[in-house]
Amino acid sequence: AVVSTQSTGIDIALTAVAEALASHTEHSVRENQAILEMLSYTLKNSVVHNRGNWYLSKEGAPTGNPEIPSVANIFVKFVCDNKIFVHDTVAPMNQLKNRSRFLDDIWARWLGTVDDFSSFLDAVNRIG
């Protein structure tokens, strides 16, 4: 999948969920489309209640929304697999083994040196 630098977080999340639905479920195309339409509406119309007032989220979605943990998990996997770990600079430096992840926490065993790891993190952090 291609992740454009012009994409918003919501656009990338919808692309990630679409790919996950297509590859990991037995839903029909029509069912997947309905799920994506509902998710798009939810993500683009998320609200927060604070001190008696309601606010429309301008970026992202409130973490208290029930669908957000699943979407965040799919989003992070998608971005790691399709943007970060395949990046021309990062891929050759990647010495992570036995990688696992939950939401934005990544656990792995690093096989290189501390200096190699520091260079790897610097390269990851430079990706837009």
PDB file of N, CA, C and O in Angstrom, residues 48-86:
ATOM      1  N   VAL A  48     -15.918  15.600  21.802  1.00  0.00           N
ATOM      2  CA  VAL A  48     -15.429  15.487  23.170  1.00  0.00           C
ATOM      3  C   VAL A  48     -16.339  16.333  24.045  1.00  0.00           C
ATOM      4  O   VAL A  48     -16.703  17.455  23.677  1.00  0.00           O
ATOM      5  N   HIS A  49     -16.699  15.811  25.198  1.00  0.00           N
ATOM      6  CA  HIS A  49     -17.487  16.565  26.161  1.00  0.00           C
ATOM      7  C   HIS A  49     -16.563  16.998  27.286  1.00  0.00           C
ATOM      8  O   HIS A  49     -15.891  16.178  27.905  1.00  0.00           O
ATOM      9  N   ASN A  50     -16.483  18.303  27.516  1.00  0.00           N
ATOM     10  CA  ASN A  50     -15.599  18.834  28.542  1.00  0.00           C
ATOM     11  C   ASN A  50     -16.277  19.994  29.249  1.00  0.00           C
ATOM     12  O   ASN A  50     -16.663  20.967  28.598  1.00  0.00           O
ATOM     13  N   ARG A  51     -16.439  19.857  30.548  1.00  0.00           N
ATOM     14  CA  ARG A  51     -17.007  20.914  31.393  1.00  0.00           C
ATOM     15  C   ARG A  51     -18.333  21.442  30.864  1.00  0.00           C
ATOM     16  O   ARG A  51     -18.556  22.639  30.744  1.00  0.00           O
ATOM     17  N   GLY A  52     -19.181  20.510  30.468  1.00  0.00           N
ATOM     18  CA  GLY A  52     -20.518  20.877  30.034  1.00  0.00           C
ATOM     19  C   GLY A  52     -20.644  21.298  28.583  1.00  0.00           C
ATOM     20  O   GLY A  52     -21.742  21.628  28.132  1.00  0.00           O
ATOM     21  N   ASN A  53     -19.551  21.299  27.843  1.00  0.00           N
ATOM     22  CA  ASN A  53     -19.583  21.696  26.429  1.00  0.00           C
ATOM     23  C   ASN A  53     -19.129  20.547  25.543  1.00  0.00           C
ATOM     24  O   ASN A  53     -18.300  19.740  25.933  1.00  0.00           O
ATOM     25  N   TRP A  54     -19.659  20.532  24.319  1.00  0.00           N
ATOM     26  CA  TRP A  54     -19.281  19.538  23.322  1.00  0.00           C
ATOM     27  C   TRP A  54     -18.379  20.209  22.292  1.00  0.00           C
ATOM     28  O   TRP A  54     -18.646  21.324  21.849  1.00  0.00           O
ATOM     29  N   TYR A  55     -17.306  19.497  21.927  1.00  0.00           N
ATOM     30  CA  TYR A  55     -16.348  20.021  20.949  1.00  0.00           C
ATOM     31  C   TYR A  55     -16.118  18.983  19.856  1.00  0.00           C
ATOM     32  O   TYR A  55     -15.922  17.801  20.150  1.00  0.00           O
ATOM     33  N   LEU A  56     -16.121  19.422  18.595  1.00  0.00           N
ATOM     34  CA  LEU A  56     -15.806  18.550  17.476  1.00  0.00           C
ATOM     35  C   LEU A  56     -14.292  18.414  17.386  1.00  0.00           C
ATOM     36  O   LEU A  56     -13.570  19.409  17.413  1.00  0.00           O
ATOM     37  N   SER A  57     -13.789  17.189  17.306  1.00  0.00           N
ATOM     38  CA  SER A  57     -12.350  16.963  17.166  1.00  0.00           C
ATOM     39  C   SER A  57     -11.902  17.423  15.785  1.00  0.00           C
ATOM     40  O   SER A  57     -12.482  17.032  14.782  1.00  0.00           O
ATOM     41  N   LYS A  58     -10.881  18.258  15.742  1.00  0.00           N
ATOM     42  CA  LYS A  58     -10.376  18.748  14.457  1.00  0.00           C
ATOM     43  C   LYS A  58      -9.324  17.812  13.883  1.00  0.00           C
ATOM     44  O   LYS A  58      -9.153  17.736  12.683  1.00  0.00           O
ATOM     45  N   GLU A  59      -8.578  17.131  14.740  1.00  0.00           N
ATOM     46  CA  GLU A  59      -7.553  16.193  14.309  1.00  0.00           C
ATOM     47  C   GLU A  59      -7.634  14.956  15.186  1.00  0.00           C
ATOM     48  O   GLU A  59      -7.767  15.054  16.388  1.00  0.00           O
ATOM     49  N   GLY A  60      -7.540  13.789  14.547  1.00  0.00           N
ATOM     50  CA  GLY A  60      -7.564  12.554  15.314  1.00  0.00           C
ATOM     51  C   GLY A  60      -8.936  12.258  15.868  1.00  0.00           C
ATOM     52  O   GLY A  60      -9.945  12.792  15.415  1.00  0.00           O
ATOM     53  N   ALA A  61      -8.947  11.402  16.860  1.00  0.00           N
ATOM     54  CA  ALA A  61     -10.204  11.014  17.495  1.00  0.00           C
ATOM     55  C   ALA A  61      -9.956  10.810  18.983  1.00  0.00           C
ATOM     56  O   ALA A  61      -8.874  10.372  19.376  1.00  0.00           O
ATOM     57  N   PRO A  62     -10.934  11.120  19.796  1.00  0.00           N
ATOM     58  CA  PRO A  62     -10.767  10.960  21.245  1.00  0.00           C
ATOM     59  C   PRO A  62     -10.515   9.497  21.621  1.00  0.00           C
ATOM     60  O   PRO A  62     -11.167   8.592  21.099  1.00  0.00           O
ATOM     61  N   THR A  63      -9.568   9.276  22.503  1.00  0.00           N
ATOM     62  CA  THR A  63      -9.207   7.913  22.873  1.00  0.00           C
ATOM     63  C   THR A  63     -10.310   7.197  23.642  1.00  0.00           C
ATOM     64  O   THR A  63     -10.275   5.985  23.758  1.00  0.00           O
ATOM     65  N   GLY A  64     -11.276   7.915  24.142  1.00  0.00           N
ATOM     66  CA  GLY A  64     -12.377   7.286  24.867  1.00  0.00           C
ATOM     67  C   GLY A  64     -13.442   6.680  23.967  1.00  0.00           C
ATOM     68  O   GLY A  64     -14.308   5.941  24.432  1.00  0.00           O
ATOM     69  N   ASN A  65     -13.400   6.984  22.674  1.00  0.00           N
ATOM     70  CA  ASN A  65     -14.376   6.396  21.759  1.00  0.00           C
ATOM     71  C   ASN A  65     -14.134   4.891  21.658  1.00  0.00           C
ATOM     72  O   ASN A  65     -12.987   4.455  21.542  1.00  0.00           O
ATOM     73  N   PRO A  66     -15.180   4.085  21.666  1.00  0.00           N
ATOM     74  CA  PRO A  66     -14.994   2.627  21.738  1.00  0.00           C
ATOM     75  C   PRO A  66     -14.287   2.000  20.540  1.00  0.00           C
ATOM     76  O   PRO A  66     -13.635   0.972  20.686  1.00  0.00           O
ATOM     77  N   GLU A  67     -14.370   2.616  19.369  1.00  0.00           N
ATOM     78  CA  GLU A  67     -13.727   2.024  18.193  1.00  0.00           C
ATOM     79  C   GLU A  67     -12.253   2.394  18.071  1.00  0.00           C
ATOM     80  O   GLU A  67     -11.503   1.780  17.321  1.00  0.00           O
ATOM     81  N   ILE A  68     -11.803   3.397  18.815  1.00  0.00           N
ATOM     82  CA  ILE A  68     -10.466   3.948  18.622  1.00  0.00           C
ATOM     83  C   ILE A  68      -9.340   2.972  18.946  1.00  0.00           C
ATOM     84  O   ILE A  68      -8.365   2.897  18.191  1.00  0.00           O
ATOM     85  N   PRO A  69      -9.377   2.194  20.027  1.00  0.00           N
ATOM     86  CA  PRO A  69      -8.257   1.266  20.257  1.00  0.00           C
ATOM     87  C   PRO A  69      -8.033   0.287  19.095  1.00  0.00           C
ATOM     88  O   PRO A  69      -6.886   0.062  18.696  1.00  0.00           O
ATOM     89  N   SER A  70      -9.101  -0.261  18.538  1.00  0.00           N
ATOM     90  CA  SER A  70      -8.941  -1.180  17.404  1.00  0.00           C
ATOM     91  C   SER A  70      -8.401  -0.459  16.181  1.00  0.00           C
ATOM     92  O   SER A  70      -7.499  -0.965  15.492  1.00  0.00           O
ATOM     93  N   VAL A  71      -8.934   0.726  15.898  1.00  0.00           N
ATOM     94  CA  VAL A  71      -8.456   1.500  14.744  1.00  0.00           C
ATOM     95  C   VAL A  71      -6.991   1.893  14.950  1.00  0.00           C
ATOM     96  O   VAL A  71      -6.181   1.796  14.022  1.00  0.00           O
ATOM     97  N   ALA A  72      -6.636   2.306  16.163  1.00  0.00           N
ATOM     98  CA  ALA A  72      -5.253   2.692  16.449  1.00  0.00           C
ATOM     99  C   ALA A  72      -4.306   1.512  16.265  1.00  0.00           C
ATOM    100  O   ALA A  72      -3.212   1.662  15.715  1.00  0.00           O
ATOM    101  N   ASN A  73      -4.716   0.346  16.705  1.00  0.00           N
ATOM    102  CA  ASN A  73      -3.884  -0.847  16.564  1.00  0.00           C
ATOM    103  C   ASN A  73      -3.649  -1.165  15.089  1.00  0.00           C
ATOM    104  O   ASN A  73      -2.522  -1.438  14.658  1.00  0.00           O
ATOM    105  N   ILE A  74      -4.701  -1.122  14.294  1.00  0.00           N
ATOM    106  CA  ILE A  74      -4.585  -1.376  12.850  1.00  0.00           C
ATOM    107  C   ILE A  74      -3.737  -0.288  12.188  1.00  0.00           C
ATOM    108  O   ILE A  74      -2.873  -0.578  11.353  1.00  0.00           O
ATOM    109  N   PHE A  75      -3.949   0.959  12.573  1.00  0.00           N
ATOM    110  CA  PHE A  75      -3.214   2.102  12.020  1.00  0.00           C
ATOM    111  C   PHE A  75      -1.710   1.958  12.257  1.00  0.00           C
ATOM    112  O   PHE A  75      -0.908   2.103  11.332  1.00  0.00           O
ATOM    113  N   VAL A  76      -1.323   1.675  13.498  1.00  0.00           N
ATOM    114  CA  VAL A  76       0.105   1.586  13.826  1.00  0.00           C
ATOM    115  C   VAL A  76       0.760   0.429  13.073  1.00  0.00           C
ATOM    116  O   VAL A  76       1.851   0.577  12.528  1.00  0.00           O
ATOM    117  N   LYS A  77       0.099  -0.713  12.989  1.00  0.00           N
ATOM    118  CA  LYS A  77       0.652  -1.841  12.235  1.00  0.00           C
ATOM    119  C   LYS A  77       0.840  -1.455  10.768  1.00  0.00           C
ATOM    120  O   LYS A  77       1.886  -1.709  10.176  1.00  0.00           O
ATOM    121  N   PHE A  78      -0.167  -0.812  10.214  1.00  0.00           N
ATOM    122  CA  PHE A  78      -0.124  -0.399   8.808  1.00  0.00           C
ATOM    123  C   PHE A  78       1.037   0.567   8.553  1.00  0.00           C
ATOM    124  O   PHE A  78       1.799   0.399   7.601  1.00  0.00           O
ATOM    125  N   VAL A  79       1.181   1.564   9.404  1.00  0.00           N
ATOM    126  CA  VAL A  79       2.244   2.556   9.213  1.00  0.00           C
ATOM    127  C   VAL A  79       3.622   1.915   9.404  1.00  0.00           C
ATOM    128  O   VAL A  79       4.540   2.167   8.617  1.00  0.00           O
ATOM    129  N   CYS A  80       3.760   1.060  10.412  1.00  0.00           N
ATOM    130  CA  CYS A  80       5.048   0.373  10.615  1.00  0.00           C
ATOM    131  C   CYS A  80       5.401  -0.482   9.405  1.00  0.00           C
ATOM    132  O   CYS A  80       6.528  -0.435   8.905  1.00  0.00           O
ATOM    133  N   ASP A  81       4.437  -1.264   8.928  1.00  0.00           N
ATOM    134  CA  ASP A  81       4.693  -2.204   7.829  1.00  0.00           C
ATOM    135  C   ASP A  81       4.795  -1.539   6.459  1.00  0.00           C
ATOM    136  O   ASP A  81       5.486  -2.051   5.579  1.00  0.00           O
ATOM    137  N   ASN A  82       4.119  -0.403   6.254  1.00  0.00           N
ATOM    138  CA  ASN A  82       4.048   0.202   4.929  1.00  0.00           C
ATOM    139  C   ASN A  82       4.800   1.516   4.772  1.00  0.00           C
ATOM    140  O   ASN A  82       4.918   2.018   3.659  1.00  0.00           O
ATOM    141  N   LYS A  83       5.282   2.074   5.860  1.00  0.00           N
ATOM    142  CA  LYS A  83       5.998   3.347   5.755  1.00  0.00           C
ATOM    143  C   LYS A  83       7.335   3.299   6.481  1.00  0.00           C
ATOM    144  O   LYS A  83       8.351   3.651   5.909  1.00  0.00           O
ATOM    145  N   ILE A  84       7.353   2.841   7.710  1.00  0.00           N
ATOM    146  CA  ILE A  84       8.577   2.943   8.511  1.00  0.00           C
ATOM    147  C   ILE A  84       9.575   1.837   8.181  1.00  0.00           C
ATOM    148  O   ILE A  84      10.693   2.114   7.754  1.00  0.00           O
ATOM    149  N   PHE A  85       9.186   0.583   8.383  1.00  0.00           N
ATOM    150  CA  PHE A  85      10.154  -0.510   8.267  1.00  0.00           C
ATOM    151  C   PHE A  85      10.522  -0.858   6.825  1.00  0.00           C
ATOM    152  O   PHE A  85      11.418  -1.661   6.602  1.00  0.00           O
ATOM    153  N   VAL A  86       9.851  -0.269   5.848  1.00  0.00           N
ATOM    154  CA  VAL A  86      10.210  -0.473   4.440  1.00  0.00           C
ATOM    155  C   VAL A  86      10.896   0.757   3.841  1.00  0.00           C
ATOM    156  O   VAL A  86      11.270   0.742   2.680  1.00  0.00           O
TER     157      VAL A  86
END
